[in-house]
PDB file of C-alpha atoms in Angstrom:
ATOM      1  CA  UNK K   1       1.288 -10.707   7.801  1.00 34.00           C
ATOM      2  CA  UNK K   2      -1.198 -13.047   6.116  1.00 40.00           C
ATOM      3  CA  UNK K   3      -2.245 -14.303   2.787  1.00 40.00           C
ATOM      4  CA  UNK K   4      -5.515 -13.214   1.137  1.00 41.00           C
ATOM      5  CA  UNK K   5      -7.222 -15.068  -1.631  1.00 42.00           C
ATOM      6  CA  UNK K   6      -6.891 -11.743  -3.641  1.00 40.00           C
ATOM      7  CA  UNK K   7      -3.081 -11.888  -3.358  1.00 43.00           C
ATOM      8  CA  UNK K   8      -0.980 -13.375  -6.099  1.00 45.00           C
ATOM      9  CA  UNK K   9       1.519 -16.185  -6.098  1.00 49.00           C
ATOM     10  CA  UNK K  10       4.280 -16.724  -8.648  1.00 52.00           C
ATOM     11  CA  UNK K  11       6.084 -20.028  -8.842  1.00 49.00           C
ATOM     12  CA  UNK K  12       9.649 -20.690  -9.819  1.00 52.00           C
ATOM     13  CA  UNK K  13      12.776 -22.574  -8.873  1.00 48.00           C
ATOM     14  CA  UNK K  14      15.801 -21.431  -6.805  1.00 50.00           C
ATOM     15  CA  UNK K  15      18.871 -23.711  -6.785  1.00 57.00           C
ATOM     16  CA  UNK K  16      17.399 -27.183  -6.118  1.00 68.00           C
ATOM     17  CA  UNK K  17      14.121 -26.023  -4.491  1.00 80.00           C
ATOM     18  CA  UNK K  18      10.771 -24.969  -5.847  1.00 89.00           C
ATOM     19  CA  UNK K  19       9.907 -21.456  -4.863  1.00 91.00           C
ATOM     20  CA  UNK K  20       6.747 -19.349  -4.642  1.00 91.00           C
ATOM     21  CA  UNK K  21       6.517 -15.623  -4.320  1.00 91.00           C
ATOM     22  CA  UNK K  22       3.589 -14.434  -2.179  1.00 91.00           C
ATOM     23  CA  UNK K  23       2.259 -10.892  -2.692  1.00 89.00           C
ATOM     24  CA  UNK K  24       0.331  -9.632   0.301  1.00 88.00           C
ATOM     25  CA  UNK K  25      -2.548  -7.164   0.520  1.00 89.00           C
ATOM     26  CA  UNK K  26      -0.127  -4.348   1.520  1.00 94.00           C
ATOM     27  CA  UNK K  27       1.978  -4.888  -1.625  1.00 92.00           C
ATOM     28  CA  UNK K  28       4.923  -6.549   0.150  1.00 93.00           C
ATOM     29  CA  UNK K  29       6.290  -9.790  -1.234  1.00 92.00           C
ATOM     30  CA  UNK K  30       7.932 -12.839   0.364  1.00 90.00           C
ATOM     31  CA  UNK K  31       9.873 -15.353  -1.734  1.00 92.00           C
ATOM     32  CA  UNK K  32       9.486 -18.730  -0.120  1.00 93.00           C
ATOM     33  CA  UNK K  33      10.856 -22.221  -0.596  1.00 93.00           C
ATOM     34  CA  UNK K  34       8.173 -24.843  -0.980  1.00 93.00           C
ATOM     35  CA  UNK K  35       8.998 -26.844   2.131  1.00 90.00           C
ATOM     36  CA  UNK K  36       6.477 -29.641   1.762  1.00 92.00           C
ATOM     37  CA  UNK K  37       2.902 -30.869   1.304  1.00 95.00           C
ATOM     38  CA  UNK K  38       0.664 -32.894   3.519  1.00 96.00           C
ATOM     39  CA  UNK K  39      -2.846 -34.167   3.217  1.00 96.00           C
ATOM     40  CA  UNK K  40      -5.212 -33.909   6.206  1.00 97.00           C
ATOM     41  CA  UNK K  41      -8.825 -34.977   6.137  1.00 96.00           C
ATOM     42  CA  UNK K  42      -8.845 -35.185   2.390  1.00 96.00           C
ATOM     43  CA  UNK K  43      -7.404 -31.644   1.763  1.00 97.00           C
ATOM     44  CA  UNK K  44      -3.896 -30.671   0.769  1.00 97.00           C
ATOM     45  CA  UNK K  45      -1.748 -28.214   2.694  1.00 98.00           C
ATOM     46  CA  UNK K  46       1.558 -26.519   1.884  1.00 96.00           C
ATOM     47  CA  UNK K  47       4.351 -25.203   4.021  1.00 95.00           C
ATOM     48  CA  UNK K  48       6.426 -22.266   2.796  1.00 94.00           C
ATOM     49  CA  UNK K  49       9.689 -21.277   4.255  1.00 92.00           C
ATOM     50  CA  UNK K  50      10.604 -17.547   3.714  1.00 92.00           C
ATOM     51  CA  UNK K  51      14.000 -17.185   2.073  1.00 88.00           C
ATOM     52  CA  UNK K  52      14.751 -13.888   3.829  1.00 79.00           C
ATOM     53  CA  UNK K  53      14.268 -13.241   7.486  1.00 62.00           C
ATOM     54  CA  UNK K  54      11.413 -10.807   8.246  1.00 55.00           C
ATOM     55  CA  UNK K  55      11.971  -8.784  11.429  1.00 55.00           C
ATOM     56  CA  UNK K  56       8.220  -9.040  12.145  1.00 54.00           C
ATOM     57  CA  UNK K  57       8.178 -12.841  11.794  1.00 52.00           C
ATOM     58  CA  UNK K  58       9.253 -15.303  14.437  1.00 55.00           C
ATOM     59  CA  UNK K  59      12.637 -16.873  13.716  1.00 57.00           C
ATOM     60  CA  UNK K  60      12.324 -20.303  12.130  1.00 62.00           C
ATOM     61  CA  UNK K  61       8.701 -19.585  11.162  1.00 82.00           C
ATOM     62  CA  UNK K  62       6.960 -20.762   8.047  1.00 89.00           C
ATOM     63  CA  UNK K  63       3.653 -20.096   6.352  1.00 93.00           C
ATOM     64  CA  UNK K  64       1.007 -22.785   6.258  1.00 96.00           C
ATOM     65  CA  UNK K  65      -1.867 -22.691   3.736  1.00 97.00           C
ATOM     66  CA  UNK K  66      -4.545 -24.858   2.303  1.00 97.00           C
ATOM     67  CA  UNK K  67      -3.357 -25.796  -1.175  1.00 96.00           C
ATOM     68  CA  UNK K  68      -5.284 -26.384  -4.425  1.00 96.00           C
ATOM     69  CA  UNK K  69      -4.687 -25.716  -8.091  1.00 94.00           C
ATOM     70  CA  UNK K  70      -6.938 -23.898 -10.562  1.00 95.00           C
ATOM     71  CA  UNK K  71      -7.771 -25.383 -14.002  1.00 95.00           C
ATOM     72  CA  UNK K  72      -4.565 -23.941 -15.399  1.00 94.00           C
ATOM     73  CA  UNK K  73      -2.444 -25.739 -12.779  1.00 91.00           C
ATOM     74  CA  UNK K  74      -1.615 -22.526 -10.939  1.00 89.00           C
ATOM     75  CA  UNK K  75      -1.413 -22.787  -7.147  1.00 88.00           C
ATOM     76  CA  UNK K  76      -4.397 -21.466  -5.123  1.00 92.00           C
ATOM     77  CA  UNK K  77      -3.678 -20.852  -1.453  1.00 94.00           C
ATOM     78  CA  UNK K  78      -6.241 -20.199   1.337  1.00 94.00           C
ATOM     79  CA  UNK K  79      -6.164 -19.497   5.001  1.00 93.00           C
ATOM     80  CA  UNK K  80      -6.541 -22.368   7.508  1.00 96.00           C
ATOM     81  CA  UNK K  81      -9.297 -20.742   9.611  1.00 95.00           C
ATOM     82  CA  UNK K  82     -10.199 -23.664  11.935  1.00 96.00           C
ATOM     83  CA  UNK K  83      -7.801 -23.993  14.884  1.00 97.00           C
ATOM     84  CA  UNK K  84      -8.468 -27.720  15.210  1.00 97.00           C
ATOM     85  CA  UNK K  85      -7.603 -28.291  11.534  1.00 97.00           C
ATOM     86  CA  UNK K  86      -4.499 -26.040  11.957  1.00 97.00           C
ATOM     87  CA  UNK K  87      -3.321 -28.208  14.821  1.00 97.00           C
ATOM     88  CA  UNK K  88      -3.752 -31.317  12.696  1.00 97.00           C
ATOM     89  CA  UNK K  89      -1.788 -29.766   9.839  1.00 97.00           C
ATOM     90  CA  UNK K  90       1.024 -28.692  12.156  1.00 95.00           C
ATOM     91  CA  UNK K  91       1.218 -32.234  13.576  1.00 96.00           C
ATOM     92  CA  UNK K  92       1.280 -33.698  10.038  1.00 95.00           C
ATOM     93  CA  UNK K  93       4.094 -31.379   9.042  1.00 93.00           C
ATOM     94  CA  UNK K  94       6.027 -32.157  12.257  1.00 91.00           C
ATOM     95  CA  UNK K  95       5.805 -35.843  11.399  1.00 91.00           C
ATOM     96  CA  UNK K  96       6.837 -35.223   7.821  1.00 89.00           C
ATOM     97  CA  UNK K  97       9.892 -33.084   8.764  1.00 83.00           C
ATOM     98  CA  UNK K  98      10.937 -35.498  11.452  1.00 83.00           C
ATOM     99  CA  UNK K  99      11.092 -38.207   8.755  1.00 76.00           C
ATOM    100  CA  UNK K 100      12.891 -35.944   6.240  1.00 68.00           C
ATOM    101  CA  UNK K 101      15.174 -34.152   8.707  1.00 60.00           C
ATOM    102  CA  UNK K 102      18.274 -34.328   6.487  1.00 47.00           C
ATOM    103  CA  UNK K 103      16.524 -32.520   3.599  1.00 54.00           C
ATOM    104  CA  UNK K 104      15.368 -29.781   5.963  1.00 51.00           C
ATOM    105  CA  UNK K 105      18.967 -29.384   7.230  1.00 55.00           C
ATOM    106  CA  UNK K 106      20.038 -28.643   3.667  1.00 56.00           C
ATOM    107  CA  UNK K 107      17.493 -25.785   3.465  1.00 52.00           C
ATOM    108  CA  UNK K 108      17.995 -24.368   6.906  1.00 55.00           C
ATOM    109  CA  UNK K 109      21.525 -24.651   8.412  1.00 52.00           C
ATOM    110  CA  UNK K 110      21.773 -25.863  11.934  1.00 51.00           C
ATOM    111  CA  UNK K 111      22.671 -22.451  13.357  1.00 46.00           C
ATOM    112  CA  UNK K 112      19.296 -21.072  12.169  1.00 48.00           C
ATOM    113  CA  UNK K 113      17.230 -23.631  14.042  1.00 43.00           C
TER     114      UNK K 113
END
């Protein structure tokens, strides 16, 4: 399942976490917690943690997208198409989450790791 620039996102808040609802090309939706942001090579990236387990998705998986905002302040997400950039983004998020491990533990209980 992937994101397409033609798909829509809706933002909101669930409990103490910002959320975003992705609408995919096939019409399915995934409500996700905004897990974090990193900057790599001058561009912003977002990590989204699905709130409900999807049988097709790997356990503990998340969505990674290039992040920008339009002139109205609405999020604009895009694929990370370059594998080398994707690896840098993954490494940046690994570092971020290692530093903020306790906050991650509040979102995903230990038994889900």
